[in-house]
XYZ file of C-alpha atoms in Angstrom:
351
model
C 27.189 73.472 4.253
C 29.327 74.776 6.558
C 27.887 77.486 8.625
C 28.500 76.588 12.485
C 31.917 78.027 13.254
C 32.029 81.024 15.603
C 30.559 84.065 13.883
C 30.146 82.056 10.679
C 32.986 83.578 8.741
C 36.013 82.599 6.743
C 38.892 83.807 8.904
C 41.956 84.033 6.692
C 45.451 84.685 7.938
C 48.467 84.980 5.669
C 51.874 85.018 7.259
C 55.173 85.039 5.405
C 58.363 84.684 7.416
C 61.594 84.145 5.531
C 60.936 81.072 3.387
C 57.816 79.947 5.293
C 54.244 80.677 4.331
C 51.136 80.069 6.406
C 47.690 80.433 4.849
C 44.352 79.642 6.395
C 40.641 79.982 5.842
C 37.440 78.352 7.081
C 35.655 77.413 6.163
C 29.417 72.686 -4.677
C 28.595 69.382 -7.407
C 27.023 68.579 -10.681
C 27.509 66.099 -13.446
C 25.649 65.002 -16.529
C 23.384 62.714 -14.449
C 19.720 63.600 -14.513
C 19.212 63.443 -10.726
C 15.780 62.930 -9.157
C 12.985 61.763 -11.420
C 10.546 64.113 -9.636
C 9.023 66.797 -11.846
C 10.745 70.174 -11.636
C 7.854 72.085 -13.220
C 6.670 73.450 -9.886
C 10.114 74.339 -8.550
C 11.417 77.885 -8.314
C 14.605 78.833 -10.157
C 16.447 78.798 -6.816
C 15.255 75.257 -6.103
C 16.139 74.025 -9.581
C 19.642 75.464 -9.281
C 20.014 73.987 -5.803
C 19.089 70.507 -7.042
C 21.468 70.778 -10.000
C 24.250 70.641 -7.396
C 22.771 69.144 -4.220
C 21.319 65.866 -5.482
C 23.666 62.950 -4.813
C 23.314 61.902 -8.436
C 24.573 65.368 -9.416
C 27.633 65.226 -7.165
C 26.643 67.327 -4.164
C 27.791 70.671 -2.757
C 31.440 71.182 -1.767
C 32.608 74.065 0.449
C 36.380 74.651 0.504
C 38.214 75.132 3.816
C 41.891 75.065 4.681
C 45.011 76.118 6.512
C 48.253 75.857 4.544
C 51.807 75.997 5.881
C 54.702 75.774 3.388
C 58.453 76.176 3.425
C 61.281 75.938 0.921
C 64.689 74.386 1.332
C 67.944 76.149 0.473
C 67.719 74.382 -2.880
C 64.253 75.808 -3.438
C 62.273 72.608 -2.913
C 58.724 73.221 -1.719
C 57.405 71.240 1.250
C 54.069 71.291 3.019
C 53.717 71.465 6.799
C 52.277 68.412 8.518
C 49.593 70.518 10.176
C 48.271 71.868 6.880
C 44.737 71.141 5.684
C 42.949 71.827 2.429
C 39.604 70.096 2.170
C 35.915 70.348 1.380
C 32.911 69.884 3.584
C 30.468 67.974 1.433
C 26.703 67.651 1.479
C 24.029 66.131 -0.713
C 20.465 64.823 -0.659
C 19.198 61.606 -2.215
C 15.987 62.993 -3.726
C 14.257 66.275 -4.425
C 12.679 67.867 -1.313
C 9.594 68.322 -3.510
C 8.924 64.652 -2.701
C 9.228 65.281 1.053
C 11.781 66.273 3.695
C 15.253 64.930 2.883
C 18.066 63.988 5.256
C 21.372 65.606 4.391
C 24.293 63.309 3.596
C 27.447 65.027 4.878
C 31.173 64.427 5.117
C 34.628 65.859 4.399
C 37.199 65.207 1.678
C 40.840 66.270 1.448
C 41.697 68.109 -1.769
C 45.322 67.029 -1.460
C 46.445 63.400 -1.327
C 49.242 64.409 1.083
C 47.062 66.164 3.662
C 44.578 65.052 6.266
C 41.138 66.585 6.659
C 41.010 69.361 9.231
C 39.116 69.195 12.502
C 35.529 70.332 12.081
C 33.463 71.780 14.919
C 29.829 72.760 14.569
C 29.706 74.845 17.721
C 27.306 75.129 20.608
C 23.978 76.900 20.912
C 21.376 77.501 23.574
C 17.987 76.191 22.436
C 14.905 76.407 24.676
C 17.011 76.761 27.818
C 19.503 73.974 27.100
C 23.024 73.978 25.610
C 23.369 71.704 22.578
C 26.406 70.698 20.509
C 26.207 70.602 16.718
C 26.535 67.186 15.117
C 29.740 66.274 13.246
C 29.399 65.321 10.449
C 26.464 67.664 10.048
C 22.999 66.234 10.434
C 20.281 68.244 8.766
C 16.834 68.080 7.209
C 16.190 69.803 3.879
C 12.758 70.981 2.765
C 11.199 73.588 0.508
C 9.487 76.651 1.975
C 7.703 78.573 -0.744
C 10.338 79.330 -3.423
C 13.198 78.870 -0.948
C 15.369 76.034 0.373
C 15.148 75.440 4.130
C 17.826 73.511 6.023
C 17.323 72.544 9.684
C 20.654 71.698 11.353
C 20.491 69.191 14.206
C 22.304 68.657 17.495
C 24.216 65.486 18.336
C 20.977 63.938 19.620
C 19.802 63.791 16.004
C 16.462 65.475 16.713
C 16.885 68.944 18.257
C 16.945 71.706 15.644
C 19.805 74.026 16.561
C 19.411 76.463 13.698
C 17.473 76.951 10.501
C 18.819 78.622 7.371
C 16.624 79.734 4.509
C 18.341 79.730 1.122
C 16.745 82.484 -0.954
C 19.129 82.666 -3.941
C 21.167 80.051 -5.823
C 23.169 81.273 -8.816
C 25.133 78.801 -10.945
C 28.338 79.964 -12.667
C 29.953 77.650 -15.245
C 33.731 77.243 -15.327
C 35.863 76.574 -18.385
C 39.347 77.249 -19.667
C 42.275 77.999 -17.381
C 41.701 77.709 -13.639
C 43.932 80.744 -13.258
C 41.549 82.784 -15.452
C 38.477 82.034 -13.331
C 36.147 84.795 -12.072
C 37.998 86.730 -9.382
C 35.078 86.408 -6.962
C 35.709 82.661 -6.645
C 39.268 83.159 -5.394
C 38.565 86.345 -3.440
C 35.490 85.158 -1.569
C 36.280 81.514 -0.870
C 39.126 79.525 0.650
C 39.992 78.315 -2.836
C 41.939 81.572 -3.101
C 44.593 80.131 -0.786
C 46.203 78.352 -3.717
C 46.714 81.565 -5.697
C 49.584 82.506 -3.373
C 53.205 81.647 -4.139
C 56.218 81.028 -1.930
C 59.595 82.160 -3.185
C 58.028 82.376 -6.615
C 56.793 78.793 -6.603
C 53.064 78.335 -7.354
C 50.853 76.093 -5.240
C 48.987 74.801 -8.280
C 49.484 74.382 -12.002
C 48.423 77.735 -13.432
C 48.172 76.112 -16.880
C 45.593 73.560 -15.716
C 42.071 73.740 -17.123
C 38.684 73.173 -15.566
C 37.174 69.797 -16.403
C 34.050 69.653 -18.553
C 30.956 70.507 -16.532
C 32.829 72.346 -13.778
C 30.812 75.033 -12.015
C 30.243 76.798 -8.718
C 27.091 78.049 -7.087
C 26.623 81.265 -5.110
C 24.209 80.910 -2.211
C 22.437 83.594 -0.170
C 20.918 82.451 3.124
C 19.235 84.010 6.119
C 18.528 82.861 9.653
C 15.135 81.715 10.844
C 14.650 82.514 14.533
C 16.980 84.233 17.000
C 20.201 82.247 17.493
C 22.205 82.166 20.745
C 25.727 80.784 20.367
C 27.799 80.011 23.431
C 31.404 79.062 24.225
C 33.927 78.936 27.073
C 34.178 82.330 28.768
C 37.264 81.229 30.741
C 39.502 78.226 31.285
C 39.226 75.282 31.102
C 38.382 74.721 27.450
C 35.497 72.337 26.871
C 33.760 70.765 23.897
C 30.559 69.385 25.418
C 27.293 70.926 26.509
C 28.764 72.446 29.696
C 30.781 75.513 28.641
C 32.923 77.279 31.252
C 31.066 80.280 32.706
C 32.342 83.816 33.164
C 31.277 83.482 36.776
C 30.080 80.430 38.679
C 29.202 82.466 41.789
C 27.185 85.365 40.382
C 23.719 84.167 39.462
C 21.941 87.319 38.244
C 22.793 89.648 35.407
C 22.153 92.731 37.523
C 25.006 91.664 39.851
C 27.348 90.732 36.981
C 27.963 94.214 35.581
C 30.180 96.076 35.079
C 32.122 93.332 33.301
C 35.508 93.700 31.595
C 35.584 91.485 28.510
C 39.101 90.589 27.409
C 37.622 89.019 24.279
C 35.966 92.261 23.201
C 38.519 94.621 24.772
C 35.895 96.681 26.582
C 34.025 96.974 29.846
C 30.276 96.477 29.561
C 27.819 98.301 31.786
C 24.312 97.034 32.512
C 22.956 100.047 30.602
C 24.853 99.016 27.441
C 22.233 96.385 26.721
C 18.766 95.050 27.420
C 17.700 92.087 29.552
C 15.363 89.793 27.624
C 14.295 86.169 27.449
C 16.326 84.604 24.647
C 16.094 80.923 23.698
C 14.588 80.107 27.080
C 17.200 81.835 29.250
C 17.394 85.270 30.876
C 19.939 87.138 28.775
C 21.584 90.556 28.507
C 21.926 91.549 24.843
C 24.203 94.440 23.875
C 22.664 97.398 22.082
C 25.587 97.741 19.660
C 26.739 95.183 17.117
C 29.671 92.971 18.009
C 31.463 93.078 14.670
C 31.249 89.626 13.111
C 30.915 89.225 9.362
C 27.312 88.262 9.994
C 25.668 90.934 12.162
C 25.812 89.729 15.775
C 25.468 91.045 19.312
C 27.310 90.225 22.553
C 25.233 88.229 25.038
C 25.678 87.243 28.682
C 23.074 84.870 30.058
C 22.029 83.175 33.287
C 22.405 79.389 33.292
C 22.952 76.711 35.940
C 23.457 79.313 38.680
C 26.195 81.227 36.813
C 26.721 83.755 34.037
C 27.813 82.543 30.607
C 29.020 84.294 27.448
C 27.656 84.086 23.948
C 26.532 86.046 20.959
C 23.229 86.453 19.193
C 22.271 86.514 15.520
C 18.784 87.885 15.050
C 15.956 86.317 13.114
C 16.050 87.181 9.413
C 19.738 88.147 9.338
C 21.529 87.461 6.047
C 24.520 85.208 6.673
C 27.664 86.955 5.426
C 31.303 86.057 4.898
C 34.505 88.102 4.858
C 36.621 88.057 1.680
C 39.788 85.984 1.965
C 42.053 89.029 2.187
C 39.712 90.926 4.486
C 37.376 93.793 3.700
C 33.640 94.343 3.582
C 31.640 91.163 4.254
C 29.465 89.939 1.388
C 26.407 87.733 1.312
C 27.359 84.958 -1.111
C 28.752 81.598 -0.024
C 30.570 79.669 -2.763
C 30.243 75.929 -3.329
C 31.961 73.837 -6.000
C 30.439 70.981 -7.943
C 32.175 67.621 -8.269
C 33.811 68.391 -11.628
C 35.312 71.563 -10.157
C 36.601 69.657 -7.125
C 38.303 67.061 -9.329
C 39.841 69.872 -11.401
C 41.422 71.411 -8.303
C 42.685 68.071 -7.029
C 44.465 67.455 -10.341
C 46.005 70.922 -10.431
C 47.538 71.076 -6.929
C 51.320 70.982 -6.493
C 51.133 69.567 -2.963
């Protein structure tokens, strides 16, 4: 499950220039296998639906991500850019969490035989006063909390819990017939919709292709557990480790930092625009107004290692949301394919 990218949203961009097309978005599986032999009599409907996809024997969950760049020659031949990606981030568990906490098995798979898998980053967060980097591939522990599915995502050290998501709703939708006649929500609200575009009238997939038997997707609603503090480079140089570049290495207190002109946000913050609190073990200024991500978030500046660093906060209990592929009002469902659906898409692609 891919949920670590900044602000946790699919960020689509469609650009058509002459005969070139650039499409991007960021970022399911079941079969006839019976899965875990553990009894499901005590599981909630959400947990039963989750296992119908998530168990390794059922094919796992597959979240579509991609960035597509195409062009056509003067003769009309379609070619794909070498930097293009169209892939799934995959996750599964070996047994039912009803038998005990399960370790997530994670990876990535290209949907196109001609494309490489894109670069995946699971971001950085401040946890108990320390900056941690998310593990790639994802490392996570899956358990059941009441009727819900709890996933604890780990840092690169394999033990520190960076964030916890509580899955409260899992709705399975079967797929059959033409891929092109699928429910509009699947193409609108997931990166799978990238393939519905055309370039100079040429389709990116076979619109006459059908879903394979057993194909399905699952809609997942999740919420955060605990206040989350994400951090990143406030200025150059760009970094990837646990030492992000601060906004100021010489100012050590928040009271002396403001007013601050944020080029990222396009506004100047005053001290009175937020509240100073203790957040994830650091002294932090949290803006009063929302920042504007798909998932409700707030600008944060915090004291760390003698400087002031930038970040954003997602509050405890916030429903994780995603923006539709073409933009618009964020919605709360994340869409995952099962294995039969993934194989259907692979067979239908024209690139």
